[in-house]
GROMACS .gro file of C-alpha atoms in nm:
model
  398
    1UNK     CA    1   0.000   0.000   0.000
    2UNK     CA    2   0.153   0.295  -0.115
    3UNK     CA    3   0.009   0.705   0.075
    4UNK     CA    4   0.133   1.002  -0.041
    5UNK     CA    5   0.266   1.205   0.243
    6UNK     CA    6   0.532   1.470   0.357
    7UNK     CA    7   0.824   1.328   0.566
    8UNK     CA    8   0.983   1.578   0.849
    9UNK     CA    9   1.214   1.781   0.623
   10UNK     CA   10   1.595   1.655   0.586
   11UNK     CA   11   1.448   1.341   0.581
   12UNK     CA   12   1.397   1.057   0.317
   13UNK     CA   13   1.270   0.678   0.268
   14UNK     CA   14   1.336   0.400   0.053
   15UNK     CA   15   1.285   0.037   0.052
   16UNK     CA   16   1.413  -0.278  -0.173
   17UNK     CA   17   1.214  -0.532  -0.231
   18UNK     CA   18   1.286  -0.912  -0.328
   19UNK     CA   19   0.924  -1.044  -0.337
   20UNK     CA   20   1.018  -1.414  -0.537
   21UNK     CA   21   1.286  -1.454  -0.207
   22UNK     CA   22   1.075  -1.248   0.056
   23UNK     CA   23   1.288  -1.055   0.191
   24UNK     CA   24   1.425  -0.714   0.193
   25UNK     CA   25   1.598  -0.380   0.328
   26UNK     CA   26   1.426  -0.012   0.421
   27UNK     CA   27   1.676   0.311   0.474
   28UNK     CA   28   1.572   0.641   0.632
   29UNK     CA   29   1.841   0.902   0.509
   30UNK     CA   30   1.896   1.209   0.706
   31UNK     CA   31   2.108   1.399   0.402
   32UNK     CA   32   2.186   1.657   0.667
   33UNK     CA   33   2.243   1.426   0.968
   34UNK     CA   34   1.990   1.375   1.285
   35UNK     CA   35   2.093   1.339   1.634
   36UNK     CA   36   2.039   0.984   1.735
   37UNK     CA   37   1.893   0.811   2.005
   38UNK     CA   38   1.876   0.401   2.043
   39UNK     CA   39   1.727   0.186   2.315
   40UNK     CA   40   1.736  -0.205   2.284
   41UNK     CA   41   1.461  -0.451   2.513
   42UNK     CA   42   1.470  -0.749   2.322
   43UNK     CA   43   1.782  -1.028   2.422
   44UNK     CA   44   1.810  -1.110   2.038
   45UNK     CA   45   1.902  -0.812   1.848
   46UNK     CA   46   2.147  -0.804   1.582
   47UNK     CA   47   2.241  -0.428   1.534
   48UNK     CA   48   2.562  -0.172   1.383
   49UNK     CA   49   2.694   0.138   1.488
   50UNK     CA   50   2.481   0.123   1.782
   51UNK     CA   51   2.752   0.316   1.970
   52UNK     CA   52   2.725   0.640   1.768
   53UNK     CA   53   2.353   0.671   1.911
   54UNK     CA   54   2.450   0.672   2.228
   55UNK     CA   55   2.533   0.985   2.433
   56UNK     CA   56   2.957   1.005   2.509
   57UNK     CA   57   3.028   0.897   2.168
   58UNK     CA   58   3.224   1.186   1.923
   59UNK     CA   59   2.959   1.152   1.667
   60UNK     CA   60   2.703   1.365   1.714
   61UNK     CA   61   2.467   1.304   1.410
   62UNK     CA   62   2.409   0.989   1.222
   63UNK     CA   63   2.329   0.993   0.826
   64UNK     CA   64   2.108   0.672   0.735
   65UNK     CA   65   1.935   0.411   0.942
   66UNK     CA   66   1.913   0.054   0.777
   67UNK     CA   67   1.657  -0.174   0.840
   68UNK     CA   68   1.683  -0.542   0.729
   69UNK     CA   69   1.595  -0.876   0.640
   70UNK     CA   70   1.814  -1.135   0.630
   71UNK     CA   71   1.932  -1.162   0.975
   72UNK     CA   72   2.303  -1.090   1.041
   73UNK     CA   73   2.369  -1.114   0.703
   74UNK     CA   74   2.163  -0.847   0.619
   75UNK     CA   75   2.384  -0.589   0.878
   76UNK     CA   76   2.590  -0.613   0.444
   77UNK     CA   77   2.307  -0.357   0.338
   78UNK     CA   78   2.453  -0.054   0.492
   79UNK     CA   79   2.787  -0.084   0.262
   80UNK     CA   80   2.561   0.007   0.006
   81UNK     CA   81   2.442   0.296   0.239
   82UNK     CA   82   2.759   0.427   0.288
   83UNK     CA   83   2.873   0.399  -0.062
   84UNK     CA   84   2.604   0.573  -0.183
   85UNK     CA   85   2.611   0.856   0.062
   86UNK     CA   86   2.969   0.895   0.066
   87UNK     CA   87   2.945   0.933  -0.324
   88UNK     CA   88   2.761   1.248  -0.287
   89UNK     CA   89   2.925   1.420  -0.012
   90UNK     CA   90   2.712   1.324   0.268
   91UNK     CA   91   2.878   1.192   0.603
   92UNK     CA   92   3.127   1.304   0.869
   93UNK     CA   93   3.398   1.528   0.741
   94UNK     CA   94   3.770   1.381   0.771
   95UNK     CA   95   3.941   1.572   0.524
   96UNK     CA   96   3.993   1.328   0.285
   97UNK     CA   97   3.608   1.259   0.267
   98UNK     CA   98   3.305   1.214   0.427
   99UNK     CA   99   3.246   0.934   0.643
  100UNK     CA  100   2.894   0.872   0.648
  101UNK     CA  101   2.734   0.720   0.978
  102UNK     CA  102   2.504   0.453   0.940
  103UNK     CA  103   2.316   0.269   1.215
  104UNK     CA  104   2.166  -0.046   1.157
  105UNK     CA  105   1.938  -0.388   1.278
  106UNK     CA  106   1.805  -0.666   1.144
  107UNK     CA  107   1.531  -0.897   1.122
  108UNK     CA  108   1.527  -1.280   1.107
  109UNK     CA  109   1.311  -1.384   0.786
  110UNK     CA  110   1.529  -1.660   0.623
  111UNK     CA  111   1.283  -1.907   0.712
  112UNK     CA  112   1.008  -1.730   0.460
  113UNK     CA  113   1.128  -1.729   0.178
  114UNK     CA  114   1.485  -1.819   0.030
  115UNK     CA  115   1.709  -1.853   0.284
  116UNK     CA  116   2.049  -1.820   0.032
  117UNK     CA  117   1.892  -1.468  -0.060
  118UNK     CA  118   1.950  -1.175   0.178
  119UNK     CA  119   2.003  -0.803   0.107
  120UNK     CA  120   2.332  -0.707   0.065
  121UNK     CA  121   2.591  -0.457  -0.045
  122UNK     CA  122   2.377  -0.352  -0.413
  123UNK     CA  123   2.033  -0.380  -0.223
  124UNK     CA  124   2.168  -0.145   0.053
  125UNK     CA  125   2.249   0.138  -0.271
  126UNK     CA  126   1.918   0.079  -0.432
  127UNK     CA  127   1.719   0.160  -0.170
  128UNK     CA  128   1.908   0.436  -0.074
  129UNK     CA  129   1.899   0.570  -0.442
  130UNK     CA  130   1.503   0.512  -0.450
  131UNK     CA  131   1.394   0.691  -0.094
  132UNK     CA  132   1.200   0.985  -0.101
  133UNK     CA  133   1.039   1.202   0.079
  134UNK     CA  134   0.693   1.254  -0.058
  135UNK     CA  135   0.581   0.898   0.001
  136UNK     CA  136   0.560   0.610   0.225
  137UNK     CA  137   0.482   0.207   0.116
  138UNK     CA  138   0.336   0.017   0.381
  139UNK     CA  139   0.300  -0.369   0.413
  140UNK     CA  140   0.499  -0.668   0.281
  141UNK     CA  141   0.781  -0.427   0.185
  142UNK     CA  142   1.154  -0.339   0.228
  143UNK     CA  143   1.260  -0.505   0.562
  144UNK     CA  144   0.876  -0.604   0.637
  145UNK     CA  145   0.839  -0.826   0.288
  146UNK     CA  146   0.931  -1.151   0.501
  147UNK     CA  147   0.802  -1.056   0.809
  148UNK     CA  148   0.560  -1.270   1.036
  149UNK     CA  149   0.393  -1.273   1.366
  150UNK     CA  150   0.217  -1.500   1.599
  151UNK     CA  151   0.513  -1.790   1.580
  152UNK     CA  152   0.432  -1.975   1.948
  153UNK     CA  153   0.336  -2.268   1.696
  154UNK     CA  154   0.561  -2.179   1.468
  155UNK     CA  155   0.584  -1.983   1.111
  156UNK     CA  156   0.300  -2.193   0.959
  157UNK     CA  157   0.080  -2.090   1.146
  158UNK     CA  158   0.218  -1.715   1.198
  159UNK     CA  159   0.036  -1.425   1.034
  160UNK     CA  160   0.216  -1.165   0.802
  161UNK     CA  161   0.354  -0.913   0.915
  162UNK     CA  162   0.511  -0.619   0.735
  163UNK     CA  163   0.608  -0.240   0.689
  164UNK     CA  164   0.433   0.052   0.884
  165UNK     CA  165   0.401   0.414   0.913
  166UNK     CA  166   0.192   0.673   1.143
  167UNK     CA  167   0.243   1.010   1.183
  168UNK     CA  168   0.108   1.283   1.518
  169UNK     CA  169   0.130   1.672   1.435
  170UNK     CA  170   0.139   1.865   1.766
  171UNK     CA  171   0.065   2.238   1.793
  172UNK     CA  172   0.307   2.485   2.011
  173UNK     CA  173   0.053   2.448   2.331
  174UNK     CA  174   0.028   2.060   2.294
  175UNK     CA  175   0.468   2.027   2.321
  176UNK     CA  176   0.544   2.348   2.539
  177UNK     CA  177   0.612   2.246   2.909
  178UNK     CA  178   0.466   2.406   3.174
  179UNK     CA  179   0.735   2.358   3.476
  180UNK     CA  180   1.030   2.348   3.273
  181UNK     CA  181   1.304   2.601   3.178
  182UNK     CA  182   1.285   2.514   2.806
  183UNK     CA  183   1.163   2.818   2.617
  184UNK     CA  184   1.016   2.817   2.271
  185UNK     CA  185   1.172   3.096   2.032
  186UNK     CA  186   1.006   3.364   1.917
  187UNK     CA  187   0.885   3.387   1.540
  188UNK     CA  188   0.649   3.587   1.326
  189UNK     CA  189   0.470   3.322   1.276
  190UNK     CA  190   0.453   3.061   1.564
  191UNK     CA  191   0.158   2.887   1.459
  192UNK     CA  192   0.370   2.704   1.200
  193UNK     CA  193   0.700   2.741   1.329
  194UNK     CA  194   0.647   2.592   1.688
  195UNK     CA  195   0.419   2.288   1.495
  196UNK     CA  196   0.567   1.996   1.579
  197UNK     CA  197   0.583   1.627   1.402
  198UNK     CA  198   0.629   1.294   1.557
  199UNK     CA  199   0.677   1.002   1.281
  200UNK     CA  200   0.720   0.632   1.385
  201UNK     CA  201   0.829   0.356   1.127
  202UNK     CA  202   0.801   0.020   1.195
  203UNK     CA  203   0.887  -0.304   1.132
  204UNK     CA  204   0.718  -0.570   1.220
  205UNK     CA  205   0.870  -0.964   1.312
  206UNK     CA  206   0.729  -1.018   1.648
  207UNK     CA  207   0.707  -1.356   1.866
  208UNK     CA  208   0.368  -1.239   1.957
  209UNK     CA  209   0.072  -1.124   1.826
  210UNK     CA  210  -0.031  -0.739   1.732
  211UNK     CA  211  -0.347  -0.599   1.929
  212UNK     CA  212  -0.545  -0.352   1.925
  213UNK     CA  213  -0.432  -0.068   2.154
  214UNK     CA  214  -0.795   0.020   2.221
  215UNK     CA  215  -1.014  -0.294   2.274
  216UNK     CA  216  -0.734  -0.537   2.311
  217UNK     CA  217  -0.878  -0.765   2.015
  218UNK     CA  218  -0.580  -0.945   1.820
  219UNK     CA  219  -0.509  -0.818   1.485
  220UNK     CA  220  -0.300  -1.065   1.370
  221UNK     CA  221  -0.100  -1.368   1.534
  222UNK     CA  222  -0.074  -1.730   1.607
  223UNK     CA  223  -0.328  -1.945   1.497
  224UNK     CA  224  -0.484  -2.244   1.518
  225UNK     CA  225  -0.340  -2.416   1.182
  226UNK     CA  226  -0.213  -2.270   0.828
  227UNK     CA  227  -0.530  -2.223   0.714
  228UNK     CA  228  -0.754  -2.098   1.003
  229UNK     CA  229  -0.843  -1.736   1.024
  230UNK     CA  230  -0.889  -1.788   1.452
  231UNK     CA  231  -0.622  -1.715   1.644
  232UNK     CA  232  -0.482  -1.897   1.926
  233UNK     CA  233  -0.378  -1.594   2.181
  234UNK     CA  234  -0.048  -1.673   2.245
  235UNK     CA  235  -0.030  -1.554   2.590
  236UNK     CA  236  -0.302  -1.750   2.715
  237UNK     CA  237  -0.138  -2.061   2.579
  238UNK     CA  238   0.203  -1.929   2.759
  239UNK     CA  239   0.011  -1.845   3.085
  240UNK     CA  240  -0.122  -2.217   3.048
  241UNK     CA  241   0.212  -2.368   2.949
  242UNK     CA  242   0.244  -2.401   2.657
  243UNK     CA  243   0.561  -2.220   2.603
  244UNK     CA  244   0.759  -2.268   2.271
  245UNK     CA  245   1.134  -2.291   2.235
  246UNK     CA  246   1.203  -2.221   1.884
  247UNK     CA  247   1.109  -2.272   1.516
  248UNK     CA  248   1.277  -2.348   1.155
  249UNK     CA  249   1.124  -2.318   0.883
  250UNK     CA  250   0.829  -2.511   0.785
  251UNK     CA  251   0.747  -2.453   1.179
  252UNK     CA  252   0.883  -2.619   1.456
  253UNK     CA  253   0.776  -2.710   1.845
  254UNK     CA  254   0.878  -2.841   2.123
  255UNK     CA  255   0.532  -3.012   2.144
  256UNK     CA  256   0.441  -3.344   2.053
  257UNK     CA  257   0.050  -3.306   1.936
  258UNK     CA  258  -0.104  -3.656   1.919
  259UNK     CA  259  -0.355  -3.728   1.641
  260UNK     CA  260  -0.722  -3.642   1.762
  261UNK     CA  261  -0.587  -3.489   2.057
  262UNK     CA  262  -0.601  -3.842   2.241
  263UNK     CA  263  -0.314  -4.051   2.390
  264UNK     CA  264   0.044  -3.920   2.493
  265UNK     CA  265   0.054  -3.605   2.622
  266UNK     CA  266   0.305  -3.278   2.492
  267UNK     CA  267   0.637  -3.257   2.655
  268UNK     CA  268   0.667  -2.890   2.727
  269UNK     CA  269   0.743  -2.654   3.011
  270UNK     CA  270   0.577  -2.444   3.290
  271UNK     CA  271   0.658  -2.072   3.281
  272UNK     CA  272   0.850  -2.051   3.592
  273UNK     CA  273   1.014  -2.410   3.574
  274UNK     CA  274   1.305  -2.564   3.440
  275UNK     CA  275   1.156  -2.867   3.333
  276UNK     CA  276   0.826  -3.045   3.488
  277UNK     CA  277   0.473  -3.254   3.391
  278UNK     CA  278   0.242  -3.012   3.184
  279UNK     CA  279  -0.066  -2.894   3.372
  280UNK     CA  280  -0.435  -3.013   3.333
  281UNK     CA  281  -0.529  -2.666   3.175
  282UNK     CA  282  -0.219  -2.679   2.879
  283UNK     CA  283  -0.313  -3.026   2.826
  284UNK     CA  284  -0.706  -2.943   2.761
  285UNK     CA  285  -0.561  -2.616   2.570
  286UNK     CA  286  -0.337  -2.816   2.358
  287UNK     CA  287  -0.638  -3.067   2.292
  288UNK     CA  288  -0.855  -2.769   2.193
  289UNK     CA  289  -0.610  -2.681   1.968
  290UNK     CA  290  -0.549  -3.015   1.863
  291UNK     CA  291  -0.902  -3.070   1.780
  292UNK     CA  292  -0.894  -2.774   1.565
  293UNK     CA  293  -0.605  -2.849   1.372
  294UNK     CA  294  -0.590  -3.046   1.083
  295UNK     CA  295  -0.458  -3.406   0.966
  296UNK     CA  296  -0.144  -3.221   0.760
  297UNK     CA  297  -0.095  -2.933   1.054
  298UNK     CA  298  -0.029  -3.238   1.314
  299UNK     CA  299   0.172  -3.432   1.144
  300UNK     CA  300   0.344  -3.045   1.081
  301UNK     CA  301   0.395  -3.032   1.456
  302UNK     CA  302   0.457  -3.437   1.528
  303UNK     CA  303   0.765  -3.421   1.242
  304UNK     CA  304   1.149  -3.337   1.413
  305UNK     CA  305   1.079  -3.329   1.758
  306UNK     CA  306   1.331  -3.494   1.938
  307UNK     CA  307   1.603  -3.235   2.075
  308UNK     CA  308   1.414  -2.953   1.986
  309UNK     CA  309   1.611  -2.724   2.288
  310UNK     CA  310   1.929  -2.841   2.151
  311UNK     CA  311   1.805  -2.617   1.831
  312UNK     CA  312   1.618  -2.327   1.963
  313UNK     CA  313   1.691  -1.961   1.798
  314UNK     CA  314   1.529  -1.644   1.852
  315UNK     CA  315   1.425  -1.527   1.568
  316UNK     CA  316   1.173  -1.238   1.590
  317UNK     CA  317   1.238  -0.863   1.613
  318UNK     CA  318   1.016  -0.559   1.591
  319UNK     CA  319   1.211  -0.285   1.472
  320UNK     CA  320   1.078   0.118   1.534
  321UNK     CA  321   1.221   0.418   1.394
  322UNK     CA  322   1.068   0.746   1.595
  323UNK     CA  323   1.188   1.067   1.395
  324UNK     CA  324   1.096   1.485   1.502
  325UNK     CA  325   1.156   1.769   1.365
  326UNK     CA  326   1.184   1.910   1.766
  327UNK     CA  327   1.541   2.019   1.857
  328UNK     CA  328   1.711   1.736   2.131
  329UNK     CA  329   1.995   1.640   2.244
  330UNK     CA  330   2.143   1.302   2.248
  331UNK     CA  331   2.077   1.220   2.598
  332UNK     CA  332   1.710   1.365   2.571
  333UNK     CA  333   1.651   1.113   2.221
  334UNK     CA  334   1.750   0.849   2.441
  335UNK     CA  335   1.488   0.874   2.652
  336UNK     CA  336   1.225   0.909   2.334
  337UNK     CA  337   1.344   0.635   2.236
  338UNK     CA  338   1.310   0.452   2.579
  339UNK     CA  339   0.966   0.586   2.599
  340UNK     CA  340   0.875   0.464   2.274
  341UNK     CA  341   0.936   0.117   2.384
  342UNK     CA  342   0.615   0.163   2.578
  343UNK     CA  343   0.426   0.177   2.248
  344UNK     CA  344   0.581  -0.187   2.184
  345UNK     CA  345   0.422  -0.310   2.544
  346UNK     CA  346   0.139  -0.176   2.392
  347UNK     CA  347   0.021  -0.369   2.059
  348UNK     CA  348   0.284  -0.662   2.149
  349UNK     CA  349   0.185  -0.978   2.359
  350UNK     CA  350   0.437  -1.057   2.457
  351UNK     CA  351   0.662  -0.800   2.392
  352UNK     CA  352   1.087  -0.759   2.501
  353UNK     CA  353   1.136  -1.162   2.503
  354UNK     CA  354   1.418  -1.351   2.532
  355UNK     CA  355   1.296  -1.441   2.176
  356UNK     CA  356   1.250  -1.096   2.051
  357UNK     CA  357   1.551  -0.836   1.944
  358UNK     CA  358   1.304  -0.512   2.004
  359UNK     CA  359   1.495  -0.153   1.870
  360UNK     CA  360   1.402   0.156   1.866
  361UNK     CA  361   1.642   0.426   1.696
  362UNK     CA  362   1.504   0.807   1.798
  363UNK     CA  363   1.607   1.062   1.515
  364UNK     CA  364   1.597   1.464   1.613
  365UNK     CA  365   1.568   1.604   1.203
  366UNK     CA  366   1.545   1.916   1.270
  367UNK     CA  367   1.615   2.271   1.085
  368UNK     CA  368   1.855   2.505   1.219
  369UNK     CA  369   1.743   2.827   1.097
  370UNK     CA  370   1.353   2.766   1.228
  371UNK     CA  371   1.460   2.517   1.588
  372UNK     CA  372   1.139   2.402   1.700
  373UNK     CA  373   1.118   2.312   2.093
  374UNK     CA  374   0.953   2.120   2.291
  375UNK     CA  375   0.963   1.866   2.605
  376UNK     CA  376   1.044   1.587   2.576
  377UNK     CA  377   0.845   1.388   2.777
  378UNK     CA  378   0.576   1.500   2.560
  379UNK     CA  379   0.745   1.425   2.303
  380UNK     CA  380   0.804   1.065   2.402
  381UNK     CA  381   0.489   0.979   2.517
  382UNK     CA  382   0.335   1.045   2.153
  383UNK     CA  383   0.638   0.835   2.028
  384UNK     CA  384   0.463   0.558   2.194
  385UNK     CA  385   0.165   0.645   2.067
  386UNK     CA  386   0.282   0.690   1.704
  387UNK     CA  387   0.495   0.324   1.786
  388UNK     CA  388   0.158   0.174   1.884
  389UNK     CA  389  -0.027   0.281   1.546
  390UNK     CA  390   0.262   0.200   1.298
  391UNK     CA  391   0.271  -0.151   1.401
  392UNK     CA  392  -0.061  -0.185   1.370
  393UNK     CA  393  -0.089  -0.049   1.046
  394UNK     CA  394   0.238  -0.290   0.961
  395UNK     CA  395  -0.030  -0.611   1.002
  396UNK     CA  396  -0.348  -0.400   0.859
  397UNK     CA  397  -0.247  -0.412   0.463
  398UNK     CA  398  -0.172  -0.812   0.501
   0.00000   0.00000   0.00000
C-alpha cells in the first residue's frame, strides 16, 4: 500500500524489495544528519553502529538508518548505504572525505522465503537511491516483505507481518512544558514554526501477536493451523504452558501433538520451571487446539521433535524508527526512544522476550534556521503512541 505524504524535512525513505525470495531492506536518510537516540529490550538483536547513538560517543549526528531482512547477514546492506552517501558528499567530514554514519538492525526472515537470498551490499544502494520524501509504502515491503507474527506454533501458522508508518502533528501548546526552563523561540509566525511532528516507522517480526491498543482484540497472530483465520492468543497458551522454544522453517515445536488430541501427552514446560509434567489446563488447551487443527498441521507439529532445545533460535524482532523535527539532544533522544518502547508493550503480547531483538532508533531532524522546541516527555509519550499505530498499520495491509 503505497500514501502520499510529507516526511519531516531533511528526511527521506526508501525500501528494496525481493518479493520471489521475501525478503528485503528499508533506509531512512537524514542527508543533513539527525541526532540519534537508540534503546534495545529485546535479548536477540542483531544491530551496527549502535555506539554512535548513544550519548559520550564523538559523533554527534548519524546519516542513514538501515533496516533489514536477512538476519546478520543483512547488517551487508549498509555498505551500500555508505557507498552511496559517501558518493555524494554526505557523512562526517575527515578531510579526505566524508564518512557517512550509518546505524543499523536486522530482522530474522530466512525461514520465509529463500534462505540463500538476503540483502546485501547492491540492495543497501538501491534503496538508498530510491527513498524519497513525498511517500511512504506500507505492508509486505523493504525489511517487512518476510516478516511474520504469531510464531508460538511456529511460522505456519504465523500471520504476516510487514512495513508501517503513522504520523502525530502537535501544535506549540500541545509540546510546550509548563514547569520546565525550556523556552520556545520567538517567530512571526509561531503557529507554523512551533508545529511539531512525531513520525514512527516500523517493522514488524514479532514472537507475539499485534493488538489492538484500544479494545485489546488481536489483529494478527498465532493461529490455530495454516489455514484458520482464529487465532490462538499466544499468551493464554504461555500463561497455560504451553511455552515454545524455537522454530525453523516449515514450523517447529517443542510439542508433541497426538492425532485427535487423544493418547500421549506434549512434553513442554511451565513458565517458571526448568523442566516439569504439563498442567491439566495446557493439556485441555493443547487438545482444543489439537481438535482444531488439521490431519497435515499435526503431522506439521509431530515431524522433528526430538532435541528440539538443543536447536532453539530467537528469531523475531520488531524494529521502530521514531523521527521529530523538535530540537534534542542526544541524551534527551535516548529517553524518546526509551519511551517509545512503551508503544511496543502496547500492541505486542508478549513483547521484550528472550525471543525478541526489540529496537528503537530516535532521530531529532530538525532545521537550524527555524529550531522548534519542545519537552520531551511530551514528546516521548506520543512516540509511543505513534509506535503503537505503525505496528498496527504494519499487520493492517496483510
Amino acid at each position: 500500500m503505497r500514501s502520499t505524504v510529507q516526511l519531516i524535512p531533511g528526511l527521506a525513505l526508501g525500501h528494496y524489495t525481493d518479493s520471489q525470495a521475501r525478503t528485503g531492506c528499508t533506509v531512512l536518510v537524514c542527508e543533513h544528519g539527525a541526532v540519534p537516540g537508540v534503546d534495545i529490550r529485546g535479548s536477540a538483536s542483531g544491530t551496527r553502529e549502535i555506539a554512535s547513538c548513544q550519548p559520550g560517543h564523538l559523533v554527534e549526528r548519524i546519516h542513514a538508518i538501515v533496516l533489514a531482512g536477512g538476519s546478520a547477514f543483512g547488517l551487508a546492506a549498509a555498505d551500500g548505504v555508505m557507498d552511496y552517501l559517501e558518493q555524494r558528499g554526505i557523512g562526517f567530514d575527515v578531510g579526505v572525505t566524508h564518512v557517512p554514519i550509518v546505524a543499523s538492525a536486522i530482522v530474522y526472515d530466512l525461514g520465509v522465503g529463500n534462505p540463500w537470498v538476503r540483502p546485501d551490499k547492491q540492495a543497501g544502494f538501491s534503496a538508498t537511491a530510491s527513498a524519497r520524501s513525498d511517500r511512504v509504502e506500507q505492508g509486505a515491503v523493504g525489511a517487512g516483505t518476510g516478516a511474520t507474527v504469531g510464531k508460538l506454533f511456529g511460522v505456519e501458522c504465523a500471520s504476516p507481518g510487514g512495513f508501517g508508518f503513522s504520523m502525530v502533528r502537535l501544535s506549540a501548546s500541545d509540546t510546550k512544558p509548563r514547569l520546565s526552563s525550556a523556552r520556545i523561540p520567538k517567530s512571526r509566525n509561531p503557529s507554523s514554526l512551533n508545529r511539531i511532528t512525531v513520525q514512527a516507522f516500523a517493522v514488524v517480526n514479532a514472537f507475539g501477536d499485534v493488538v489492538d491498543p484500544r479494545s485489546g482484540r488481536i489483529l494478527a497472530g498465532a493461529r490455530v493451523s495454516p489455514g484458520s483465520k482464529r487465532f490462538a492468543d499466544t499468551v493464554a497458551q504461555m500463561k497455560r504452558g504451553i511455552l515454545c522454544r524455537g522454530f525453523r522453517a516449515g514450523a517447529e515445536e517443542s510439542s508433541k501433538v497426538p492425532a485427535g488430541g487423544r493418547g500421549r501427552g506434549v512434553s513442554g514446560r511451565r513458565v517458571g520451571h526448568t523442566r516439569s509434567p504439563m498442567s491439566d489446563s495446557a493439556r485441555a488447551s493443547l487438545r482444543m487446539l489439537a481438535e482444531q487443527m488439521s490431519e497435515s498441521t499435526r503431522k506439521m507439529f509431530e515431524r522433528e521433535s526430538a532435541d528440539t532445545a538443543s536447536r532453539w533460535k530467537p528469531q523475531n524482532t520488531t524494529l521502530v524508527v521514531i523521527a521529530t523535527d523538535a530540537v534534542f539532544n542526544k541524551i534527551q533522544m535516548q529517553k524518546i526512544a526509551q519511551m517509545a518502547q512503551n508503544g511496543l508493550a502496547r500492541v505486542l503480547r508478549p513483547a521484550h522476550t528472550q525471543l525478541d531483538g526489540d529496537t528503537v532508533f530516535a532521530l531529532s531532524v530538525f532545521d537550524e534556521r527555524h529550531s522548534r522546541r519542545a519537552d520531551v516527555n511530551v514528546v516521548g509519550e506520543v512516540a509511543a503512541e505513534a509506535a503503537a499505530e505503525a505496528i498496527v498499520a504494519a499487520v493492517r495491509p496483510a
